[in-house]
CSV table of C-alpha atoms in Angstrom, one decimal:
chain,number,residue,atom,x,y,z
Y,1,UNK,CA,-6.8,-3.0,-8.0
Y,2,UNK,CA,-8.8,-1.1,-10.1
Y,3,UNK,CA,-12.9,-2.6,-11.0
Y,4,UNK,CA,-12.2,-5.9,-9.3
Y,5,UNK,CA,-11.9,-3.5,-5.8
Y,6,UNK,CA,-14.9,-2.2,-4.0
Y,7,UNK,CA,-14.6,1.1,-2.1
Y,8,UNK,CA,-16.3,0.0,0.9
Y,9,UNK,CA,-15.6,-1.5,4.1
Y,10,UNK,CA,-16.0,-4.1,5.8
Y,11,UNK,CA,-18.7,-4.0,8.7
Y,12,UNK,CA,-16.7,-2.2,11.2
Y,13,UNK,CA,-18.8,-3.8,14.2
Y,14,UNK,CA,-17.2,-7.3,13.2
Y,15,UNK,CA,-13.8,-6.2,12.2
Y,16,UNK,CA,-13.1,-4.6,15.8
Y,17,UNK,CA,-13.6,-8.2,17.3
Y,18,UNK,CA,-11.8,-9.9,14.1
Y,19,UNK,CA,-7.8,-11.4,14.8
Y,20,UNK,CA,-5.2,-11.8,12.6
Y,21,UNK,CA,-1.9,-9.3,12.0
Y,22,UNK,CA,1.4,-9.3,9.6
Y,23,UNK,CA,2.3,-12.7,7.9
Y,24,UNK,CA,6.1,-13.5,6.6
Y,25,UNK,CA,7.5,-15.9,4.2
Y,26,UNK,CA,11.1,-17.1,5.3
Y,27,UNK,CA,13.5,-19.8,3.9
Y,28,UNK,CA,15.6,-21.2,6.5
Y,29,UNK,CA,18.5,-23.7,5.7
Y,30,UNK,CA,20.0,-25.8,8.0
Y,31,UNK,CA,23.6,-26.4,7.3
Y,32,UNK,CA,25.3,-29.5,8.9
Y,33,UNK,CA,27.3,-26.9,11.1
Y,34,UNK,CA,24.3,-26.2,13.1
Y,35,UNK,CA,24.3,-22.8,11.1
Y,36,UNK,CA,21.6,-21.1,9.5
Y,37,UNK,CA,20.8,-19.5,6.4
Y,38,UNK,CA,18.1,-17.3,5.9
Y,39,UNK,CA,16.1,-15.8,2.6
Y,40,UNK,CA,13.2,-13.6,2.9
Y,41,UNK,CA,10.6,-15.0,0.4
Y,42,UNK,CA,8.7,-11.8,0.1
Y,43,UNK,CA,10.1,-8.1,0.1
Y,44,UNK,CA,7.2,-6.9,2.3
Y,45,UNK,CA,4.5,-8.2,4.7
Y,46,UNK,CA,0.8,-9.3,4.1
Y,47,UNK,CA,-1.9,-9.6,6.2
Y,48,UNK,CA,-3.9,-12.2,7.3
Y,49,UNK,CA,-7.3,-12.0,9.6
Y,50,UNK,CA,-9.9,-14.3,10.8
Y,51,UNK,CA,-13.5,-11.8,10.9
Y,52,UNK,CA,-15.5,-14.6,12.4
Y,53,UNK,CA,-14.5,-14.1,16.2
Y,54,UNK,CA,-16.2,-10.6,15.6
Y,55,UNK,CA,-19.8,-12.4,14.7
Y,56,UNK,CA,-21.7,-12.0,18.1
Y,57,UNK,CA,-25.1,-11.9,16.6
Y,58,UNK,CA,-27.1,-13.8,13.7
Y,59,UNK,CA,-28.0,-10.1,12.8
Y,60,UNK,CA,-24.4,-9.8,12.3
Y,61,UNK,CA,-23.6,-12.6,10.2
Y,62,UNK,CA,-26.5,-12.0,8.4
Y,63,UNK,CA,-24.7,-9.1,7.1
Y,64,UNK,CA,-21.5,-10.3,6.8
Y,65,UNK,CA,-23.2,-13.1,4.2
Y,66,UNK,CA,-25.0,-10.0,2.4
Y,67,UNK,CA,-21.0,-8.4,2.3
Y,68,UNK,CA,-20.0,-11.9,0.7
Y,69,UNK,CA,-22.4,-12.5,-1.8
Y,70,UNK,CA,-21.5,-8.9,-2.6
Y,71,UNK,CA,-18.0,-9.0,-3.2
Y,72,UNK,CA,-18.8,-12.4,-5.0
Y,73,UNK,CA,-16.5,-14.0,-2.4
Y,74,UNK,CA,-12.6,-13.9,-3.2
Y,75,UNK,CA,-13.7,-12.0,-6.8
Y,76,UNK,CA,-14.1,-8.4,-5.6
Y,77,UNK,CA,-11.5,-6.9,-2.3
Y,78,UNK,CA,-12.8,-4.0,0.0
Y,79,UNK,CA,-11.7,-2.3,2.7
Y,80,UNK,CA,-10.7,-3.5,6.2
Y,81,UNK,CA,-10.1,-1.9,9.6
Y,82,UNK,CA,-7.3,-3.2,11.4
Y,83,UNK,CA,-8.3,-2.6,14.7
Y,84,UNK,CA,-4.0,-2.5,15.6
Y,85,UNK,CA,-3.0,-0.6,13.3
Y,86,UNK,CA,-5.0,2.1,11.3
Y,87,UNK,CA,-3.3,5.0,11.7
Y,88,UNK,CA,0.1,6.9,11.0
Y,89,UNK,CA,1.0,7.1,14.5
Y,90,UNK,CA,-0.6,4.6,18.0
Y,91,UNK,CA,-3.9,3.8,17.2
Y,92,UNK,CA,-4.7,5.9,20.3
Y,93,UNK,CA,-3.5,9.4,18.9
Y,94,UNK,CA,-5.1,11.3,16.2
Y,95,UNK,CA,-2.7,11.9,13.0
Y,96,UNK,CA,-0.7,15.2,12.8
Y,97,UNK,CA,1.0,16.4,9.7
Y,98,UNK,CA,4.6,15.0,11.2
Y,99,UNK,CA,3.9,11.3,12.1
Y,100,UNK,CA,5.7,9.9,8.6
Y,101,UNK,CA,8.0,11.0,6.3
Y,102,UNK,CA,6.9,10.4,2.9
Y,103,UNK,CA,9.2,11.6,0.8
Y,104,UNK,CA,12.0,14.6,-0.2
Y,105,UNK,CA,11.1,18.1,-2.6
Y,106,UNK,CA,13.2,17.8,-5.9
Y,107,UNK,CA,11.6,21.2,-7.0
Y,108,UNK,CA,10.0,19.3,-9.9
Y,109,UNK,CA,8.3,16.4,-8.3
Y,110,UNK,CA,4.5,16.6,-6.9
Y,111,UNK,CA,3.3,13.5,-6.5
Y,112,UNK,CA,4.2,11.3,-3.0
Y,113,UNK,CA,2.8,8.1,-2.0
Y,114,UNK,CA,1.5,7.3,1.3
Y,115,UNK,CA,3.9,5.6,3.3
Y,116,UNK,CA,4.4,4.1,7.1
Y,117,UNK,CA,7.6,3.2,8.6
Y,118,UNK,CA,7.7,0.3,10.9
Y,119,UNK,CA,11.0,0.1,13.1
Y,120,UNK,CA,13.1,3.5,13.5
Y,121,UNK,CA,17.4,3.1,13.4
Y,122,UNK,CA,18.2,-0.7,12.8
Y,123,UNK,CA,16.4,-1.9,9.4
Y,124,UNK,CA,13.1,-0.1,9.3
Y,125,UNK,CA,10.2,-1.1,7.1
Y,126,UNK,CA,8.4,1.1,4.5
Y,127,UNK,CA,4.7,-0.2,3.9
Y,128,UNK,CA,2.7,1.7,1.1
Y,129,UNK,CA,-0.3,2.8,2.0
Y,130,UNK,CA,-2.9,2.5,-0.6
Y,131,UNK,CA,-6.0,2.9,1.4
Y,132,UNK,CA,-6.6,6.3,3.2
Y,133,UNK,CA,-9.5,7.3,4.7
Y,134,UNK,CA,-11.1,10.5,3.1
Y,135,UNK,CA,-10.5,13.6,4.9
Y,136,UNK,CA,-8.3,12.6,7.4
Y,137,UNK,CA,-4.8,13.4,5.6
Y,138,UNK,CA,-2.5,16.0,6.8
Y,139,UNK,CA,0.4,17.0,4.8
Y,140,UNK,CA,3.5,19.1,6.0
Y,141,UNK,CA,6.2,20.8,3.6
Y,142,UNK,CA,9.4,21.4,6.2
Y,143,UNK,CA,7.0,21.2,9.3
Y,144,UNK,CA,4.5,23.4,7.9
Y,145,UNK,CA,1.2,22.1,7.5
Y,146,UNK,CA,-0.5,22.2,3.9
Y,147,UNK,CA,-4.3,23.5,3.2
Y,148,UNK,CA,-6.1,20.2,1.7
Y,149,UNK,CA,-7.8,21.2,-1.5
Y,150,UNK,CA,-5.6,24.5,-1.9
Y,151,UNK,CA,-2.3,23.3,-1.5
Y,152,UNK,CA,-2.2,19.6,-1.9
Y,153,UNK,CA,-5.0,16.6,-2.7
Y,154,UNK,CA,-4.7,12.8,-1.6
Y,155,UNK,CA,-6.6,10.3,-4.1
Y,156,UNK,CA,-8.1,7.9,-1.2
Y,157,UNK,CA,-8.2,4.9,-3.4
Y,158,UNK,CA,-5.0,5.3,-4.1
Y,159,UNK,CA,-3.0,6.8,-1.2
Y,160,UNK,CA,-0.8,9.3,-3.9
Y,161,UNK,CA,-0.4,12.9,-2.3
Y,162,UNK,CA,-0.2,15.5,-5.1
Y,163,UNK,CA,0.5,19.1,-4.5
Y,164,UNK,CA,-0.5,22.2,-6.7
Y,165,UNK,CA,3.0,23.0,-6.4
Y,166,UNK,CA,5.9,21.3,-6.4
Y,167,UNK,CA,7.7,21.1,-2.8
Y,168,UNK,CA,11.4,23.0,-3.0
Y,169,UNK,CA,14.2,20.5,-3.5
Y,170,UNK,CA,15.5,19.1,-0.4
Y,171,UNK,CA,12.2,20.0,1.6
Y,172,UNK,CA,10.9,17.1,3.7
Y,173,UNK,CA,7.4,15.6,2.9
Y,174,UNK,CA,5.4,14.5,6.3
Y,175,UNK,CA,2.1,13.2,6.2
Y,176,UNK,CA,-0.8,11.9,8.8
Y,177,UNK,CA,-3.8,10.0,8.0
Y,178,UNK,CA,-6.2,7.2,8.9
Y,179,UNK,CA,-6.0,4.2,6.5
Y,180,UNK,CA,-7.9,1.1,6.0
Y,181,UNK,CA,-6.2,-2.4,4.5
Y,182,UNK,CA,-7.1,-3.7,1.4
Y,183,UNK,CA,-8.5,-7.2,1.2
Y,184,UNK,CA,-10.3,-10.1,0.0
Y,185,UNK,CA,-12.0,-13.2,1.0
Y,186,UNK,CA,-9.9,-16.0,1.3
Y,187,UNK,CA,-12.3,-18.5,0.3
Y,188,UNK,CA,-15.5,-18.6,-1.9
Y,189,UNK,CA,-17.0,-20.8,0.5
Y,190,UNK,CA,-19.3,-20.0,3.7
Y,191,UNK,CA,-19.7,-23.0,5.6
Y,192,UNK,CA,-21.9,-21.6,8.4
Y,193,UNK,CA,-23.3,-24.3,10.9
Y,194,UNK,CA,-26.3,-22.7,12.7
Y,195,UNK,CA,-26.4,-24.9,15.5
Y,196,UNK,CA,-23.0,-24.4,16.4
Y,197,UNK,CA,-23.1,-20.9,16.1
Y,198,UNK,CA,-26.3,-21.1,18.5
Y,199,UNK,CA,-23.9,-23.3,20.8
Y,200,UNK,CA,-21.2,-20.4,20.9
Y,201,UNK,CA,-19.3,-21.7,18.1
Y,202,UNK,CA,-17.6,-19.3,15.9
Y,203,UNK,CA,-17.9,-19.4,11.8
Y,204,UNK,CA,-14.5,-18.6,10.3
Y,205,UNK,CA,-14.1,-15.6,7.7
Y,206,UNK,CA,-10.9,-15.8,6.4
Y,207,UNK,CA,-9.2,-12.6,5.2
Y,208,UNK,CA,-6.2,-11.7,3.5
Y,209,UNK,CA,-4.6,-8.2,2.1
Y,210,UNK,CA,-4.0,-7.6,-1.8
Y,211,UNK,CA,-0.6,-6.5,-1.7
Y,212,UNK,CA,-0.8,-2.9,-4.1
């Protein structure tokens, strides 16, 4: 992602009434025992969303047509709010410095990517988090929180933490932060039926994340 990715997200108004979550890709193989066999297709998740349950209003997908023809449908991806899952910790709770671990002081390394566990003791799930929103990362070195701008910086496009000073080998990196999802159209078509919508019929805007 790099010119083909917009910095700007998506109307927010619309994503908060949007659907869609975590998508999989599973082989399963029957044997004539009855038993299965089982390959994960992909190493992580993607996401998938439908933005056209959040249209309420022509004003609305009048804008959402403007943010198309922008992003010159499936050409150029932006941001997205997930309205389940934006944050380090529950959606409900603001971010502290300790919600995720991010990563371990070698005493030479200062650069740590952004990351949120899903899961806790069984087989937990690391998801890089490319996306943050400006100014709401907090770092911690061993449970003590880091000045921003001082101390540590966090490229929002990218989601990479880098600190002035290497943290002390062994020393746990935490981190909190808002984050948005980077996606795309998944079409390059708007077929938008007026009367329908009129009716209470709902246009579908199909989503889906760029994996980083």
């Amino acid at each position: 992602m790099a010119s083909d990715f917009h910095e700007v997200r998506f109307p927010l108004d619309v994503s908060l009434g949007s659907r869609g979550g975590p998508v999989r890709r599973t082989d399963i193989v029957t044997l004539a025992s009855g038993r299965e066999h089982r390959n994960s297709r992909w190493a992580g998740s993607r996401r998938r969303y439908d933005a056209g349950l959040g249209i309420r209003t022509v004003d609305a997908l009048h804008a959402v047509i403007a943010f198309f023809e922008e992003r010159r449908g499936r050409l150029h991806g932006f941001r997205f709010r997930d309205r389940t899952d934006w944050r380090s910790g529950p959606p409900s709770r603001e971010p502290t410095p300790l919600d995720q671990r991010i990563g371990t002081g070698t005493g030479a390394e200062r650069a740590f990517q952004l990351v949120k566990a899903y899961g806790s003791s069984f087989a937990p799930y690391s998801r890089a988090i490319a996306k943050p929103v400006g100014g709401t990362v907090r770092v911690a070195v061993n449970g003590i929180e880091q000045a921003v701008g001082t101390q540590f910086n966090c490229d929002p496009t990218t989601g990479l933490v880098t600190f002035t000073s290497p943290p002390p080998a062994g020393a746990v990196v935490t981190a909190g932060f808002a984050f948005d999802v980077p996606v795309r159209f998944d079409t390059d078509e708007l077929d938008i039926d007026l009367s329908a919508f009129d009716a209470g019929g709902i246009p579908q805007i199909p989503l889906v994340e760029i994996v980083p």
